[in-house]
Short mmCIF file of C-alpha atoms in Angstrom, two decimals:
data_model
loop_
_atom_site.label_atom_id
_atom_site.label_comp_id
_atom_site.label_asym_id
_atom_site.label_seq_id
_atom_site.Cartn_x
_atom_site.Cartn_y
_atom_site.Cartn_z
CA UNK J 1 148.71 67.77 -59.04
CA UNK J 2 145.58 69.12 -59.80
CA UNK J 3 145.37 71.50 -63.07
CA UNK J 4 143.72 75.06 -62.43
CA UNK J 5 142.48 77.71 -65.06
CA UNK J 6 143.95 80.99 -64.67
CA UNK J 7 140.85 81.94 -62.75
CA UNK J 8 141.30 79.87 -60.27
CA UNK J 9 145.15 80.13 -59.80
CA UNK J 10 144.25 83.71 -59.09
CA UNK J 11 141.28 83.74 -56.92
CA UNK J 12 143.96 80.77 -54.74
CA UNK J 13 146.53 83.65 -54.46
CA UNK J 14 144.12 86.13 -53.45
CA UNK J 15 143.17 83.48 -50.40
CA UNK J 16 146.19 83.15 -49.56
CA UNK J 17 147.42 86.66 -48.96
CA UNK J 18 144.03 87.55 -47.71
CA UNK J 19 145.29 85.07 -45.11
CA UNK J 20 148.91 85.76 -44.79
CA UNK J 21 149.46 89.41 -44.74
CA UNK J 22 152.37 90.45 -45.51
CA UNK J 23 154.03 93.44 -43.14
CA UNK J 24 153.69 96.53 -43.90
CA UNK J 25 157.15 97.87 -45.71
CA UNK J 26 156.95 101.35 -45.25
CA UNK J 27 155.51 101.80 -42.04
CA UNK J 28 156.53 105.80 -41.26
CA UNK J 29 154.91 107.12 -44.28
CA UNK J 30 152.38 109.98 -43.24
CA UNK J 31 149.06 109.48 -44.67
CA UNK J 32 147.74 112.39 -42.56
CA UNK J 33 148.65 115.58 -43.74
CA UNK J 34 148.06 117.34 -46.87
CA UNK J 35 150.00 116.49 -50.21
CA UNK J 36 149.29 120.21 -51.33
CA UNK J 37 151.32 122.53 -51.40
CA UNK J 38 151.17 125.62 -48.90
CA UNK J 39 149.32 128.73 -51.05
CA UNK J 40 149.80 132.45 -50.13
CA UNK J 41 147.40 133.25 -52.72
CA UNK J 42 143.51 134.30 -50.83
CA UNK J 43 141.44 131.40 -51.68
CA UNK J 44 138.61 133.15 -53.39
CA UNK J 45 141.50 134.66 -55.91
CA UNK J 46 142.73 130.97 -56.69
CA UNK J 47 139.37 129.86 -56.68
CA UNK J 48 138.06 132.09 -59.40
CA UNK J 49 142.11 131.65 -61.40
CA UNK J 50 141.00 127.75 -61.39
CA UNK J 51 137.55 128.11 -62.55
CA UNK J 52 138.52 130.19 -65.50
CA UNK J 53 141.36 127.67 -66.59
CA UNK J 54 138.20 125.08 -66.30
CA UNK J 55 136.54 127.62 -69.12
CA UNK J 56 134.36 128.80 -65.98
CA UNK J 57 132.89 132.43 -65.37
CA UNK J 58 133.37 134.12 -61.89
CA UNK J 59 131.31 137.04 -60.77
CA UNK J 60 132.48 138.24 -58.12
CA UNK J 61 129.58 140.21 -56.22
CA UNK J 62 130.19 141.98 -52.66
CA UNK J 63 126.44 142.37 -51.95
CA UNK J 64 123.03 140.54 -52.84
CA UNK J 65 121.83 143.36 -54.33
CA UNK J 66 124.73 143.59 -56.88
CA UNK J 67 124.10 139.36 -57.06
CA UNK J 68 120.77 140.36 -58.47
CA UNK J 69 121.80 143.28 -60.21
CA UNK J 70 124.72 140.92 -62.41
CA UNK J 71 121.82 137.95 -62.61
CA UNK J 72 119.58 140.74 -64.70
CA UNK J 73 122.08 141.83 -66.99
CA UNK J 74 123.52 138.08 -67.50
CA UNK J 75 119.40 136.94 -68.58
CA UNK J 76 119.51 139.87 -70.60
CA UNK J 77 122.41 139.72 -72.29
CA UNK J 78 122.05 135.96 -73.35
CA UNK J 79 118.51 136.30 -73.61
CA UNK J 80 116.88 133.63 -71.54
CA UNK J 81 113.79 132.64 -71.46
CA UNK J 82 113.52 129.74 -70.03
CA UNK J 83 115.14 130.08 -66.32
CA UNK J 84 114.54 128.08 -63.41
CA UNK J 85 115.22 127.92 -59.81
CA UNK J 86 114.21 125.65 -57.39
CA UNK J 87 116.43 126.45 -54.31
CA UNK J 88 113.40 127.94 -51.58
CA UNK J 89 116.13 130.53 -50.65
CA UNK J 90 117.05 131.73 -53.78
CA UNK J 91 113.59 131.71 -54.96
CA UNK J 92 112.97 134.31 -52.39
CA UNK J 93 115.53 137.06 -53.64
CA UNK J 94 114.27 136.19 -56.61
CA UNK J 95 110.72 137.38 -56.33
CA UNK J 96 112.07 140.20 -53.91
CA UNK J 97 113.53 141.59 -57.14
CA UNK J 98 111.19 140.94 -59.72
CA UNK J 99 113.58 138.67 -61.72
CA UNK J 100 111.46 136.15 -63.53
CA UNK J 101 111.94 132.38 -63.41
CA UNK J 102 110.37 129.27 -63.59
CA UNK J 103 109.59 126.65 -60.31
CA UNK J 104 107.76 124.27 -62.11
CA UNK J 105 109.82 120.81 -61.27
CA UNK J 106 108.18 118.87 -63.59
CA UNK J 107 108.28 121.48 -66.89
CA UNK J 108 112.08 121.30 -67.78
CA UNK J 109 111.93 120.43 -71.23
CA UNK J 110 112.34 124.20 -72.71
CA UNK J 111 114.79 125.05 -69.89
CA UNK J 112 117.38 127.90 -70.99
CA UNK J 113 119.13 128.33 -67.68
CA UNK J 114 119.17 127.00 -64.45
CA UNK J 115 120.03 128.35 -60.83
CA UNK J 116 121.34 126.55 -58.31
CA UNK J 117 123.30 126.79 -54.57
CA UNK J 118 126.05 124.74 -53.67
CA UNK J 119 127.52 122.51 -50.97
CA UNK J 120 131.10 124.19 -50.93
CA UNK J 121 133.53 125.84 -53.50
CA UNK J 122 136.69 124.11 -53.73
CA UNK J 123 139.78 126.51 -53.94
CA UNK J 124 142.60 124.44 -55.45
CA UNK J 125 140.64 123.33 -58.18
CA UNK J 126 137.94 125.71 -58.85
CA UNK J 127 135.28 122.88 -58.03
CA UNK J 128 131.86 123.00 -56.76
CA UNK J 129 130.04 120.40 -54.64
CA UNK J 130 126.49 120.00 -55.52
CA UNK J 131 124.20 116.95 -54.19
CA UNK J 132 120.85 115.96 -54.52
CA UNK J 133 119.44 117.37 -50.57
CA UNK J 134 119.71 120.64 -52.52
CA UNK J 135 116.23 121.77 -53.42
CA UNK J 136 117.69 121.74 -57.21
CA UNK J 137 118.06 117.79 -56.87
CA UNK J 138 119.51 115.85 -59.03
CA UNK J 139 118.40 116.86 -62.49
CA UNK J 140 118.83 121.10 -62.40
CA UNK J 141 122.46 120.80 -62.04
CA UNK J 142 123.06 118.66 -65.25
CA UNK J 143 120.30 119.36 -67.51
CA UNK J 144 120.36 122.71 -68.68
CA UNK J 145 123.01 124.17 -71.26
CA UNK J 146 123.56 126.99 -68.79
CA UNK J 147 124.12 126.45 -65.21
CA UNK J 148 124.42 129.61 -63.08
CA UNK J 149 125.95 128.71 -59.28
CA UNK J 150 125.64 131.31 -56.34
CA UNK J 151 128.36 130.42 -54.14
CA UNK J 152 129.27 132.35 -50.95
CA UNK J 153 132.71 133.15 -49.46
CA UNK J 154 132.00 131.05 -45.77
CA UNK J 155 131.62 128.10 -48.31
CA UNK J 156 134.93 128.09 -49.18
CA UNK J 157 137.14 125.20 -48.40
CA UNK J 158 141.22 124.79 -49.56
CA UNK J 159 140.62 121.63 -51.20
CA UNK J 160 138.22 118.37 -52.09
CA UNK J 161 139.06 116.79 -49.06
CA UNK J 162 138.13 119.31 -46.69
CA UNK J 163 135.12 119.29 -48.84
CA UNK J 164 134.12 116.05 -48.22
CA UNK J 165 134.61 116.92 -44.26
CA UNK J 166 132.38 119.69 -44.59
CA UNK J 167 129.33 117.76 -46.14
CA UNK J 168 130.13 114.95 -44.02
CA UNK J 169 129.86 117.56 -40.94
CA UNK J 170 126.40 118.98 -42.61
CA UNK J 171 124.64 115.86 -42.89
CA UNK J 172 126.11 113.21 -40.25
CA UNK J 173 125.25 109.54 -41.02
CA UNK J 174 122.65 110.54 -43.10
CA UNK J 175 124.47 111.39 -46.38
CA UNK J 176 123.01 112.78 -50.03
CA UNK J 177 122.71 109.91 -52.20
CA UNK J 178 124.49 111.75 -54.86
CA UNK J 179 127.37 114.11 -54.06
CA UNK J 180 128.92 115.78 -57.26
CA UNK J 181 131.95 117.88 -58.34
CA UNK J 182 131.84 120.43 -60.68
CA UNK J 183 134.73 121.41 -62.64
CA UNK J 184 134.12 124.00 -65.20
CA UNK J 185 131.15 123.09 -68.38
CA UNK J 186 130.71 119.33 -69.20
CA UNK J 187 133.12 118.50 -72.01
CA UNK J 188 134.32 115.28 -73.46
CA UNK J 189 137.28 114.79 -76.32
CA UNK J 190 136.18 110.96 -76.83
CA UNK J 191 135.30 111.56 -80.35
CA UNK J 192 138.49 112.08 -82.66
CA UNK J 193 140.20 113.60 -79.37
CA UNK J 194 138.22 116.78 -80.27
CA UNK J 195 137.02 118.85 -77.29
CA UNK J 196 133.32 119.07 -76.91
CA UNK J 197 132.14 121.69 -74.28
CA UNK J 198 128.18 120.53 -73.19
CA UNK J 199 128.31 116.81 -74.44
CA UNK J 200 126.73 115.54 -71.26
CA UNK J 201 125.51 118.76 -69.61
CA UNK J 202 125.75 122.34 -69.32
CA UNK J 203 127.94 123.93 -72.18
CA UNK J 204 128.21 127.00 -69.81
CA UNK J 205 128.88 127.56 -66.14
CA UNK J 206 128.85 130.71 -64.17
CA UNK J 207 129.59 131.24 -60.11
CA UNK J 208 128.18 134.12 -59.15
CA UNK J 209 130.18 134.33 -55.71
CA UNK J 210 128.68 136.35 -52.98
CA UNK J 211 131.18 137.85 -49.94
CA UNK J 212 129.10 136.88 -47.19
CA UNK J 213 131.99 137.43 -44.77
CA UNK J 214 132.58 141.30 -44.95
#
């Protein structure tokens, strides 16, 4: 008989059952529907409970005028600098209401703040899709210490999977090479188990969410 190393007495097995399948034992199970719970609760209420237990700010705003309005006072009170925007529609309402900011994509080095859309807002877990079609791209949603989101209600979806559907809907066959979910600031607790809040991005997140559907 000939003698085989553990390497290849496993890659053998894995031949064999990749040739021999073995029947399905639980054929009824329903991979279909949702494993959530149903949730009474309105979805922009859960959203902004789950983004606060992710150390999160909401700001809930029923017009783009009070959007702008609660942008001033939030680069006032913390004092920024340094903001920039990228997103061509945001950049608009900007200028529209004198609110400075920075579009310079290749000056991020003194960045203080950074404003950004999103793909969808993610009720169950207070998450936010962001990819790199948005104008922000891949580096404004990572690398400054304050990330400020403007979300809208009709962006909204129950939970990640329905999130995934809705990019998937947006862009067809020709998906964003990166596709991210936000939960909350960047943190880590690798180091002594001792939470860190901004280790690999921004220390502080707000969503300023915008009722688009009244």
């Amino acid at each position: 008989m000939q003698n085989l190393t553990s390497k290849e007495s496993i890659l053998k097995k894995i031949r064999r059952g990749l040739i021999k399948k073995a029947a399905n034992p639980y054929p009824k199970i329903d991979l279909e529907s949702s494993i959530y719970q149903v949730n009474d609760e309105l979805p922009e209420v859960r959203f902004a409970t789950e983004l606060k237990n992710a150390s999160g700010q909401f700001i809930y705003c029923e017009t783009e005028q009070i959007l702008t309005q609660s942008i001033k006072e939030l680069i006032n009170k913390k004092k920024l600098q340094h903001v920039h925007c990228w997103e061509s529609a945001i950049k608009i309402i900007l200028k529209e209401n004198s609110i400075e900011f920075n579009e310079d994509e290749m000056n991020i080095s003194r960045i203080d703040a950074a404003i950004t859309l999103c793909e969808c807002l993610v009720s169950r877990t207070g998450s936010i899709f962001v990819s790199s079609r948005q104008d922000a791209g891949r580096r404004l949603t990572i690398y400054a210490p304050i990330h400020i989101v403007i979300g809208y209600a009709s962006q909204l979806v129950n939970d990640i999977g329905e999130g995934i559907e809705k990019i998937k809907i947006k862009y067809g066959n020709n998906l964003p090479s990166m596709i991210s979910l936000v939960t909350g600031p960047s943190r880590t607790a690798d180091i002594e188990k001792t939470l860190v809040l901004g280790a690999h991005g921004p220390k502080e997140l707000y969503v300023f969410f915008v009722d688009d559907l009244k």
